[in-house]
Coordinates of C-alpha atoms and ligand atoms in Angstrom, one line a residue:
M394 CA -0.3 -0.2 -0.1
R395 CA 1.1 3.1 -1.0
I396 CA 1.0 6.1 1.9
N397 CA 1.7 9.8 0.2
N398 CA 4.2 10.8 2.3
L399 CA 4.2 14.3 3.1
T400 CA 7.9 15.7 2.4
V401 CA 7.6 19.1 5.2
P402 CA 11.4 21.0 4.9
A403 CA 13.7 21.3 7.2
I404 CA 14.1 24.1 9.1
A405 CA 17.4 26.4 7.3
T406 CA 19.8 26.5 10.3
R407 CA 22.9 25.9 9.7
A408 CA 24.7 23.2 11.5
P409 CA 27.6 23.9 14.4
A410 CA 30.8 24.9 11.9
P411 CA 29.0 25.9 9.0
R412 CA 27.5 28.4 10.9
L413 CA 31.1 29.4 13.1
A414 CA 31.9 30.3 9.0
A415 CA 29.6 31.6 8.5
R416 CA 29.2 34.6 11.5
L417 CA 33.6 34.8 11.1
A418 CA 32.9 36.2 7.6
A419 CA 30.3 37.7 8.2
S420 CA 32.3 39.8 11.2
I421 CA 35.7 40.2 8.8
L422 CA 32.8 41.7 6.1
A423 CA 32.6 44.1 8.0
A424 CA 35.8 45.0 9.5
T425 CA 36.6 45.2 5.9
V426 CA 33.9 47.4 5.2
F427 CA 34.5 49.6 7.9
Y428 CA 37.8 50.3 7.6
V429 CA 37.7 50.9 3.0
D430 CA 35.1 53.5 4.8
T431 CA 36.6 54.9 7.2
F432 CA 39.7 55.3 5.6
T433 CA 40.1 55.3 2.2
S434 CA 39.3 58.1 0.4
I435 CA 36.2 56.1 -2.4
E436 CA 34.4 58.2 -3.2
S437 CA 31.2 55.3 -4.0
A438 CA 28.7 54.0 -0.9
I439 CA 30.6 50.8 0.6
A440 CA 28.3 50.7 2.8
V441 CA 26.9 48.8 1.0
L442 CA 28.4 46.5 0.9
Y443 CA 27.2 46.0 5.0
V444 CA 24.0 44.5 2.7
I445 CA 26.1 40.5 2.0
V446 CA 27.0 40.8 5.8
L447 CA 23.3 41.5 6.8
L448 CA 22.6 38.1 4.6
L449 CA 25.7 36.4 5.8
A450 CA 25.0 36.9 9.0
A451 CA 20.7 36.2 8.8
E452 CA 21.7 32.5 7.7
T453 CA 22.7 32.3 11.0
L454 CA 20.8 34.5 13.3
G455 CA 16.8 34.8 14.7
R456 CA 15.0 37.8 14.1
K457 CA 16.3 39.9 17.0
G458 CA 19.7 38.9 16.1
I459 CA 18.7 39.9 12.5
C460 CA 17.9 43.3 14.1
A461 CA 21.2 44.2 15.7
V462 CA 23.0 42.7 13.2
T463 CA 20.7 45.9 10.4
L464 CA 21.1 47.8 13.9
S465 CA 25.3 47.8 14.0
C466 CA 25.7 47.7 10.5
A467 CA 24.0 51.2 9.9
A468 CA 26.0 52.3 12.6
L469 CA 29.5 51.5 11.5
A470 CA 28.1 53.3 8.3
V471 CA 27.2 56.3 10.4
I472 CA 30.5 56.4 12.5
S473 CA 32.4 56.2 9.2
Y474 CA 31.0 58.8 7.0
F475 CA 32.4 62.1 10.2
P476 CA 35.9 61.3 10.0
A477 CA 35.9 61.3 6.3
H478 CA 33.2 63.8 5.4
G479 CA 32.8 66.0 9.3
F480 CA 30.2 67.6 10.3
S481 CA 30.2 70.2 7.0
P482 CA 27.9 67.2 4.3
D483 CA 28.3 67.4 0.7
F484 CA 25.3 66.0 -1.2
P485 CA 26.5 63.5 -2.9
S486 CA 28.3 62.0 0.1
L487 CA 24.8 62.4 2.2
L488 CA 23.4 59.9 -1.0
R489 CA 25.3 57.2 -1.0
L490 CA 24.6 56.9 3.3
A491 CA 21.3 57.3 2.3
V492 CA 21.7 54.8 0.2
S493 CA 23.8 52.3 2.2
L494 CA 21.5 53.0 4.7
S495 CA 17.9 52.2 3.3
A496 CA 19.9 49.2 1.9
L497 CA 20.4 48.0 4.9
L498 CA 16.7 48.3 6.6
I499 CA 14.7 47.0 3.1
T500 CA 17.2 44.2 3.4
C501 CA 16.9 43.5 6.7
S502 CA 13.0 43.8 6.5
L503 CA 12.6 41.7 2.9
I504 CA 14.9 38.8 6.0
L505 CA 12.3 39.3 8.2
R506 CA 9.3 39.5 6.1
N507 CA 10.9 35.9 4.4
D508 CA 11.0 34.6 7.8
R509 CA 7.6 34.7 9.2
A510 CA 6.5 33.2 5.5
R511 CA 8.9 29.8 6.3
S512 CA 8.0 30.0 10.3
D513 CA 4.3 30.2 8.6
L514 CA 5.1 27.6 6.4
I515 CA 5.7 25.0 9.0
A516 CA 3.0 25.4 10.9
S517 CA 0.4 24.3 7.6
N518 CA 3.2 22.1 6.9
A519 CA 3.4 20.4 9.9
A520 CA -0.7 20.6 10.7
L521 CA -1.4 18.7 7.5
K522 CA 1.0 16.1 7.5
D523 CA -0.6 16.1 11.2
S524 CA -3.9 15.7 9.5
E525 CA -2.0 13.3 7.1
S526 CA -1.3 11.2 9.9
R527 CA -4.9 11.6 11.1
Y528 CA -7.6 11.0 8.3
R529 CA -4.4 7.6 7.9
S530 CA -4.8 5.8 11.0
I531 CA -9.0 6.1 10.6
F532 CA -8.3 5.1 7.4
E533 CA -6.0 1.9 8.2
Q534 CA -8.7 1.4 11.4
S535 CA -11.2 1.6 10.8
R536 CA -13.1 -2.4 10.7
V537 CA -15.8 -0.6 7.7
A538 CA -13.8 -1.4 4.7
L539 CA -12.1 1.2 2.5
W540 CA -10.5 1.6 -0.6
E541 CA -8.9 4.9 -1.9
R542 CA -9.1 4.8 -6.1
D543 CA -8.8 6.7 -8.6
Y544 CA -11.5 7.6 -11.2
S545 CA -9.6 10.7 -13.1
Q546 CA -8.8 9.0 -16.2
V547 CA -12.3 7.1 -16.3
R548 CA -14.6 10.5 -15.4
Y549 CA -12.0 12.0 -18.1
F550 CA -13.8 9.1 -20.0
L551 CA -17.1 9.6 -19.7
M552 CA -17.3 14.1 -19.7
D553 CA -15.2 13.6 -23.3
L554 CA -18.5 10.9 -24.3
K555 CA -20.9 13.2 -22.6
A556 CA -19.2 16.3 -24.7
K557 CA -19.1 13.7 -27.6
G558 CA -23.5 14.4 -27.5
V559 CA -23.8 10.3 -25.2
V560 CA -27.0 11.7 -23.4
D561 CA -28.0 8.6 -21.9
L562 CA -25.0 6.6 -20.6
R563 CA -27.1 3.0 -19.6
D564 CA -28.5 3.0 -23.6
Y565 CA -25.5 3.8 -24.2
A566 CA -23.8 0.4 -22.3
K567 CA -26.7 -0.8 -24.3
T568 CA -25.3 -0.5 -27.9
H569 CA -21.7 -0.5 -26.8
P570 CA -21.5 -3.1 -23.9
D571 CA -17.9 -2.0 -24.3
V572 CA -18.0 0.6 -22.2
I573 CA -18.3 -0.9 -19.3
S574 CA -14.8 -2.9 -19.6
D575 CA -13.4 0.4 -20.8
C576 CA -14.1 1.5 -18.2
I577 CA -13.1 -1.0 -15.2
A578 CA -10.0 -0.6 -16.6
L579 CA -9.4 2.9 -16.2
I580 CA -10.3 3.1 -12.2
R581 CA -7.0 2.2 -10.5
T582 CA -7.2 1.5 -7.0
V583 CA -3.9 3.2 -5.1
A584 CA -5.4 1.8 -1.4
A585 CA -7.1 0.0 1.0
N586 CA -7.0 -0.6 4.7
A587 CA -6.6 -4.4 6.4
A588 CA -10.5 -4.6 6.8
A589 CA -11.2 -3.8 2.8
R590 CA -8.6 -6.8 2.4
D591 CA -9.9 -8.8 4.8
L592 CA -12.8 -8.8 2.9
L593 CA -11.4 -8.8 -1.0
G594 CA -7.9 -10.3 -0.2
D595 CA -4.8 -8.2 -1.6
I596 CA -6.0 -6.1 -4.4
G597 CA -1.1 -6.2 -5.4
E598 CA -2.1 -10.1 -4.8
I599 CA -4.9 -9.8 -7.4
A600 CA -4.3 -7.0 -10.0
P601 CA -0.6 -6.5 -9.9
D602 CA -1.7 -3.1 -12.1
G603 CA -4.1 -1.9 -9.6
S604 CA -7.6 -3.1 -12.2
M605 CA -10.1 -3.6 -10.9
R606 CA -11.4 -5.7 -13.6
S607 CA -11.3 -9.3 -11.0
Y608 CA -13.5 -7.8 -8.2
L609 CA -16.6 -7.9 -10.7
A610 CA -18.8 -10.6 -10.6
P611 CA -20.0 -11.3 -14.3
N612 CA -23.2 -9.3 -15.1
E613 CA -22.9 -7.2 -12.3
V614 CA -25.3 -4.1 -13.1
T615 CA -24.3 -1.7 -10.1
F616 CA -20.8 -0.7 -11.5
L617 CA -22.9 -0.1 -14.6
E618 CA -25.0 2.6 -11.6
L619 CA -21.8 3.7 -10.1
M620 CA -20.4 4.7 -14.0
V621 CA -24.0 6.7 -14.1
A622 CA -23.4 8.3 -11.0
I623 CA -20.4 9.7 -12.7
F624 CA -21.5 11.5 -16.0
N625 CA -24.7 12.3 -14.3
Q626 CA -22.0 15.1 -11.7
E627 CA -24.1 12.9 -8.9
G628 CA -22.9 14.5 -5.4
S629 CA -22.5 10.2 -3.7
F630 CA -23.5 6.9 -5.0
E631 CA -25.3 4.2 -2.4
G632 CA -25.7 1.2 -4.3
K633 CA -25.5 -3.4 -3.1
G634 CA -23.8 -6.0 -5.3
N635 CA -21.8 -9.0 -5.9
L636 CA -17.8 -8.7 -5.7
M637 CA -15.6 -11.2 -6.4
A638 CA -12.3 -12.0 -3.5
A639 CA -9.6 -12.7 -4.2
D640 CA -9.9 -16.2 -3.0
G641 CA -12.9 -16.7 -5.6
Q642 CA -16.1 -16.5 -2.8
T643 CA -18.1 -14.2 -4.8
K644 CA -19.6 -11.6 -1.7
L645 CA -22.0 -8.8 -1.3
V646 CA -21.1 -5.9 -0.1
L647 CA -23.2 -2.3 0.7
L648 CA -21.1 -0.2 -1.0
S649 CA -21.0 3.7 -0.4
M650 CA -19.2 6.3 -2.1
T651 CA -18.8 10.0 -2.4
L652 CA -17.9 12.0 -5.7
P653 CA -15.8 15.1 -4.9
D654 CA -17.4 18.3 -6.4
D655 CA -13.9 19.1 -7.8
P656 CA -12.8 17.5 -10.4
S657 CA -9.2 17.4 -9.4
R658 CA -10.3 15.4 -6.8
F659 CA -11.0 12.7 -8.7
D660 CA -8.0 11.2 -8.2
R661 CA -8.3 10.1 -4.3
V662 CA -11.7 8.6 -3.9
V663 CA -13.0 7.0 0.1
V664 CA -15.0 4.1 -1.3
G665 CA -17.0 2.2 1.5
M666 CA -18.0 -1.3 1.3
V667 CA -20.0 -3.6 3.5
D668 CA -20.8 -7.3 3.8
I669 CA -24.5 -7.9 3.8
T670 CA -23.5 -11.2 2.2
E671 CA -24.8 -14.1 5.3
R672 CA -27.4 -10.9 6.5
E673 CA -29.1 -10.9 3.1
M674 CA -28.4 -15.3 3.0
T675 CA -29.7 -14.7 6.8
Q676 CA -32.9 -12.5 5.1
K677 CA -33.2 -15.1 2.0
A678 CA -33.8 -17.7 4.4
L679 CA -35.7 -16.2 6.9
L680 CA -38.0 -15.6 4.0
E681 CA -38.2 -18.6 2.9
A682 CA -38.8 -19.9 6.6
Q683 CA -41.9 -18.0 6.7
A684 CA -43.2 -19.7 3.3
D685 CA -42.8 -22.6 4.6
L686 CA -44.7 -21.6 7.5
T687 CA -47.1 -19.9 5.8
R688 CA -47.3 -23.5 3.4
A689 CA -47.1 -25.1 6.6
S690 CA -50.3 -23.5 8.5
R691 CA -52.3 -22.9 5.2
A692 CA -52.2 -26.9 5.5
A693 CA -53.8 -26.7 9.0
T694 CA -56.0 -24.8 9.0
V695 CA -57.4 -26.5 6.1
G696 CA -56.6 -30.5 7.2
A697 CA -58.3 -29.0 11.3
L698 CA -60.8 -28.1 9.5
S699 CA -61.6 -30.8 7.9
A700 CA -60.7 -32.8 11.1
S701 CA -63.1 -30.9 12.8
L702 CA -66.0 -31.1 10.0
A703 CA -65.6 -34.3 9.4
H704 CA -66.1 -34.7 12.9
E705 CA -69.1 -32.4 14.1
L706 CA -70.7 -34.1 10.8
N707 CA -70.4 -37.5 11.9
Q708 CA -73.1 -37.4 14.2
P709 CA -76.5 -35.6 12.1
L710 CA -75.1 -37.8 9.3
G711 CA -75.1 -41.2 11.6
A712 CA -78.8 -40.4 12.6
L713 CA -79.4 -39.4 9.2
V714 CA -78.3 -42.5 7.8
V715 CA -80.4 -44.5 10.5
N716 CA -83.6 -42.5 10.6
A717 CA -83.3 -43.3 6.6
Q718 CA -83.2 -47.0 7.7
T719 CA -86.3 -46.7 9.9
A720 CA -87.8 -45.5 7.4
L721 CA -87.2 -48.4 5.4
R722 CA -89.0 -50.5 8.1
W723 CA -91.8 -48.9 8.4
I724 CA -91.9 -47.8 4.1
D725 CA -91.9 -52.6 3.9
R726 CA -94.1 -52.6 6.4
D727 CA -97.5 -54.4 5.1
P728 CA -99.3 -51.8 5.1
P729 CA -97.0 -49.2 5.5
D730 CA -97.2 -47.1 8.5
L731 CA -97.4 -43.7 7.3
A732 CA -97.3 -41.6 9.9
A733 CA -93.9 -43.5 11.5
I734 CA -92.5 -42.5 8.1
R735 CA -93.2 -39.1 8.5
R736 CA -92.1 -39.1 11.8
S737 CA -88.5 -40.7 11.0
A738 CA -88.8 -37.5 7.2
E739 CA -89.3 -35.2 9.7
R740 CA -86.2 -36.7 12.2
M741 CA -84.5 -36.7 9.0
I742 CA -85.4 -33.5 7.6
R743 CA -84.0 -31.6 11.8
D744 CA -80.7 -34.0 10.3
S745 CA -79.9 -32.7 7.4
K746 CA -80.6 -28.5 8.7
R747 CA -78.1 -30.1 12.1
A748 CA -75.0 -30.3 9.6
S749 CA -76.1 -27.7 7.0
D750 CA -76.2 -25.4 10.7
I751 CA -72.7 -26.7 11.2
I752 CA -71.2 -26.9 8.3
R753 CA -72.6 -22.8 8.4
N754 CA -71.0 -22.2 11.9
T755 CA -68.0 -23.7 10.7
R756 CA -67.6 -20.8 7.4
S757 CA -68.9 -18.3 9.6
M758 CA -66.1 -18.9 12.3
L759 CA -63.3 -18.9 9.5
S760 CA -64.1 -15.6 7.4
H761 CA -65.0 -14.1 11.0
E762 CA -68.1 -13.5 11.0
I763 CA -69.4 -11.7 14.2
Q764 CA -72.0 -14.3 15.8
N765 CA -73.3 -12.8 17.8
P766 CA -75.2 -14.5 21.6
E767 CA -78.7 -14.9 21.9
E768 CA -80.7 -15.7 24.3
V769 CA -81.2 -19.9 25.1
A770 CA -84.0 -21.2 27.1
L771 CA -81.5 -24.1 28.5
P772 CA -84.2 -26.7 29.4
E773 CA -85.2 -26.6 25.6
L774 CA -81.6 -26.8 24.2
I775 CA -81.5 -29.7 26.0
A776 CA -84.8 -31.4 25.4
E777 CA -83.3 -30.7 22.0
T778 CA -80.2 -32.5 22.1
R779 CA -81.8 -35.6 24.1
A780 CA -84.3 -36.1 21.3
L781 CA -80.9 -35.6 18.8
M782 CA -79.2 -38.7 20.9
D783 CA -81.6 -40.6 21.3
H784 CA -80.6 -42.9 19.0
D785 CA -77.4 -42.8 20.1
L786 CA -79.1 -43.2 24.4
G787 CA -81.0 -46.0 23.8
R788 CA -78.6 -48.1 22.6
E789 CA -76.3 -47.7 25.3
D790 CA -79.4 -47.5 27.8
V791 CA -77.9 -44.4 29.4
T792 CA -80.3 -42.3 31.2
V793 CA -80.2 -38.8 30.8
D794 CA -81.5 -36.4 33.6
V795 CA -81.1 -32.6 34.0
T796 CA -81.4 -29.9 36.7
Y797 CA -81.2 -26.6 36.8
G798 CA -79.8 -24.2 39.7
P799 CA -81.4 -21.4 40.6
G800 CA -81.5 -18.5 38.2
A801 CA -80.1 -21.3 35.6
R802 CA -81.8 -21.7 32.8
T803 CA -81.2 -19.3 30.3
V804 CA -78.4 -18.5 29.0
A805 CA -76.5 -16.2 25.9
A806 CA -74.5 -18.5 23.7
V807 CA -74.2 -19.3 20.3
R808 CA -77.3 -21.9 20.2
I809 CA -75.4 -24.5 17.6
E810 CA -72.1 -24.2 19.4
L811 CA -73.6 -24.7 22.6
Q812 CA -75.4 -27.7 20.8
Q813 CA -72.1 -28.9 19.4
V814 CA -70.6 -28.5 23.4
L815 CA -73.3 -31.1 24.6
I816 CA -73.4 -33.5 21.8
N817 CA -70.0 -33.9 21.9
L818 CA -69.7 -34.3 25.6
M819 CA -72.5 -36.8 25.9
S820 CA -71.7 -38.7 22.5
N821 CA -68.3 -38.8 25.4
A822 CA -70.1 -39.6 27.7
I823 CA -72.1 -42.7 26.4
Q824 CA -68.9 -44.8 25.0
V825 CA -66.6 -44.8 28.2
M826 CA -69.7 -45.9 29.5
A827 CA -70.0 -49.0 27.2
E828 CA -67.7 -51.1 30.0
T829 CA -70.3 -49.3 32.8
N830 CA -73.0 -51.8 34.3
V831 CA -76.3 -50.7 32.6
A832 CA -77.7 -49.9 36.0
R833 CA -75.6 -46.9 36.4
R834 CA -75.5 -45.3 32.9
R835 CA -77.1 -41.9 33.5
I836 CA -76.1 -38.7 32.7
L837 CA -76.2 -35.9 34.5
I838 CA -76.7 -32.7 33.3
E839 CA -76.6 -29.3 36.1
S840 CA -76.9 -25.8 35.3
E841 CA -76.1 -23.6 37.8
R842 CA -75.7 -19.0 38.0
R843 CA -72.7 -18.5 39.2
S844 CA -71.9 -15.1 41.9
D845 CA -70.3 -13.3 39.2
G846 CA -73.3 -13.7 37.1
S847 CA -71.9 -17.1 34.5
T848 CA -73.5 -19.9 34.2
V849 CA -71.1 -23.6 34.6
L850 CA -73.1 -26.4 32.5
S851 CA -71.8 -29.8 34.3
V852 CA -72.4 -33.1 32.1
R853 CA -70.9 -36.0 34.5
D854 CA -71.4 -39.4 33.3
F855 CA -70.7 -42.2 35.4
G856 CA -67.5 -44.1 33.7
P857 CA -64.5 -45.2 34.8
G858 CA -62.9 -41.0 34.8
I859 CA -60.2 -39.4 33.0
A860 CA -57.4 -41.6 32.8
E861 CA -54.7 -40.1 34.6
D862 CA -51.7 -39.5 32.0
A863 CA -54.6 -38.3 29.7
A864 CA -55.5 -35.6 31.8
A865 CA -53.0 -33.3 30.7
R866 CA -53.5 -33.9 27.1
L867 CA -57.0 -34.4 26.8
F868 CA -58.0 -30.6 25.0
E869 CA -54.9 -31.0 22.9
P870 CA -55.6 -31.2 19.0
F871 CA -56.0 -35.2 17.4
F872 CA -55.5 -36.3 20.8
T873 CA -58.0 -40.1 21.6
T874 CA -57.7 -42.9 23.7
K875 CA -60.0 -44.4 21.6
A876 CA -59.2 -47.0 18.8
T877 CA -61.1 -45.3 15.9
G878 CA -61.6 -41.3 17.5
M879 CA -59.8 -38.3 15.8
G880 CA -58.8 -36.5 18.6
M881 CA -61.5 -33.6 17.9
G882 CA -64.0 -32.9 19.9
L883 CA -62.7 -31.7 23.3
S884 CA -60.5 -29.4 21.0
I885 CA -63.0 -27.6 19.0
C886 CA -65.3 -27.7 22.3
K887 CA -62.8 -25.4 25.0
S888 CA -61.9 -23.0 21.7
M889 CA -65.6 -22.6 21.0
M890 CA -65.8 -21.9 24.5
E891 CA -62.9 -19.6 25.1
A892 CA -63.7 -17.8 21.4
R893 CA -67.3 -16.5 23.3
G894 CA -65.1 -15.8 26.7
G895 CA -66.4 -18.9 28.2
D896 CA -64.8 -22.1 28.9
L897 CA -64.2 -26.2 29.6
L898 CA -62.7 -27.8 31.9
A899 CA -62.7 -31.7 32.9
R900 CA -62.0 -33.7 36.4
N901 CA -62.7 -37.0 37.9
H902 CA -65.8 -37.1 40.2
P903 CA -64.9 -38.5 44.1
D904 CA -67.5 -40.9 43.6
G905 CA -66.3 -41.9 40.0
G906 CA -67.1 -40.5 36.1
A907 CA -65.8 -37.2 35.0
V908 CA -67.7 -33.7 35.0
F909 CA -66.5 -31.8 32.3
E910 CA -67.8 -28.2 33.1
I911 CA -68.5 -25.6 30.6
T912 CA -68.5 -22.3 31.6
I913 CA -70.9 -19.0 29.5
P914 CA -69.7 -15.8 31.0
I915 CA -72.6 -13.5 32.7
S916 CA -75.1 -11.9 30.4
E917 CA -77.8 -9.1 30.8
K918 CA -80.4 -11.4 29.0
A919 CA -79.6 -14.7 30.6
D920 CA -82.3 -14.2 33.8
D921 CA -84.8 -17.1 35.4
Ligands
ADP1417 P1 -62.4 -38.9 20.6 O1 -63.7 -38.7 21.5 O2 -61.6 -38.5 19.2 O3 -61.2 -39.4 21.1 P2 -61.8 -35.8 21.9 O4 -61.2 -35.4 22.1 O5 -63.9 -36.1 22.3 O6 -61.5 -37.2 21.4 O7 -62.2 -36.5 23.2 C1 -60.3 -37.2 23.8 C2 -60.2 -37.5 24.6 O8 -60.5 -37.3 25.9 C3 -60.1 -39.2 24.8 O9 -60.1 -40.0 23.8 C4 -60.5 -39.8 26.1 O10 -59.4 -40.5 25.6 C5 -61.0 -38.0 26.4 N1 -62.0 -38.4 27.3 C6 -63.1 -37.6 26.5 N2 -64.3 -37.5 27.0 C7 -63.9 -38.4 28.3 C8 -64.5 -39.1 29.0 N3 -65.7 -38.9 29.8 N4 -64.2 -39.8 30.5 C9 -63.0 -40.5 30.5 N5 -61.6 -39.7 29.6 C10 -62.5 -39.3 28.0

């Protein structure tokens, strides 16, 4: 790396031996001039030669010394004047004295002014050197990769194109693709800091001529954009580009540079680069993961939805089949029992309606359609649910007993949802009591008004109770202990109740069996 070292002029001080010689020469010359001026009758301005004395002495003296020598020489010239000319001076001799004194004065003031200018120059050079070394240390120590590049030739080339009538460099590059490689060849890297060498390797090793060519990845478009910025005389450039490191790796960098206003300063433009390869890769991976997640969650939603619909529709569809079979039996009778056929047909209509209600409710949940709770009379709802479950209850010999606590006959709920929950809990109760003694196969439904205004509807069975290892996962989707179970019922029921501000909890009863408690939140309309 080349670092420009400024050569600060050395302060003009002579070594001791030449200084002594100069002073001696000055003294001898002064004595000689004084002798000739005083004791000879040469009619000329000999005293002007004191100027040489002053010049010789000035080389070895400071400002005060120079003034002292000037005064001494002037005094000697005046002293020499009187023995030769006495107190009746003539005009020519006076003029000669005046010339000599003036020469001394002018020389003295020139020497002093020169000295001041030299001191100022030394001071400003020192400040410049200081600033240069500060810049160098910032340049070298910066953790941002920095390059000093010479863009002067490429600028000249681009300005020449402009002068020749090129208006849009991008368009021009399309028809003259060589312009890019011409530009690349005109840029030289002057210096690179340690971070830059870490990023791309050593320019000296990659391109001994300092050319940028080997750095640029094929089809890199950012370079053209940089050329456009120079062509359009913009003040700065920022871009993202692919560069090839010395070890062959491609690096994605964020590039930033300030383009000087003064064309003469294009020979040293600082280019900063930040390696964003990893950041971009992480961002890409993140976006891909997000897309995967969206796809997965969509698949999961569809899966859960199908599972939920399949589960919830199972009951009304099963009832439909049972009622259709019953109707067929009544038709096969001789004579057919028309009244019974009618009852079966009515049940089939009811079951179909329930099925379509379930589908409508699921659809409205998906579309976030707001379903406002309505006033639901629990006795009516439970009677209807019992009628729906009639077949299952009868098949398994299960009886249902209902008790209502004070103020707990009406609740505010989405009717179809509450009924779905009840059907799920009763179905589970019927299933788990398959092994229970027939005399004990009962479902107890109790409603109770709590002090906070909410209503708790509990469904108790007399089955084996909730298994210890199942308790924690009871409400998880797809958790089932049944050979043909889906494990969706309880999870759907809990989500539905929670969505309405209520809850669904399960526990074992001390006297055996499981108890599921539906909490229906307070409603102003809920009153007995
Ligand atoms: P599935 O009925 O398809 O298994 P659920 O979500 O309705 O799905 O029930 C999940 C599990 O909870 C059941 O497999 C069972 O182990 C347990 N469970 C549900 N109801 C009862 C109950 N009344 N008594 C004991 N365990 C029950």
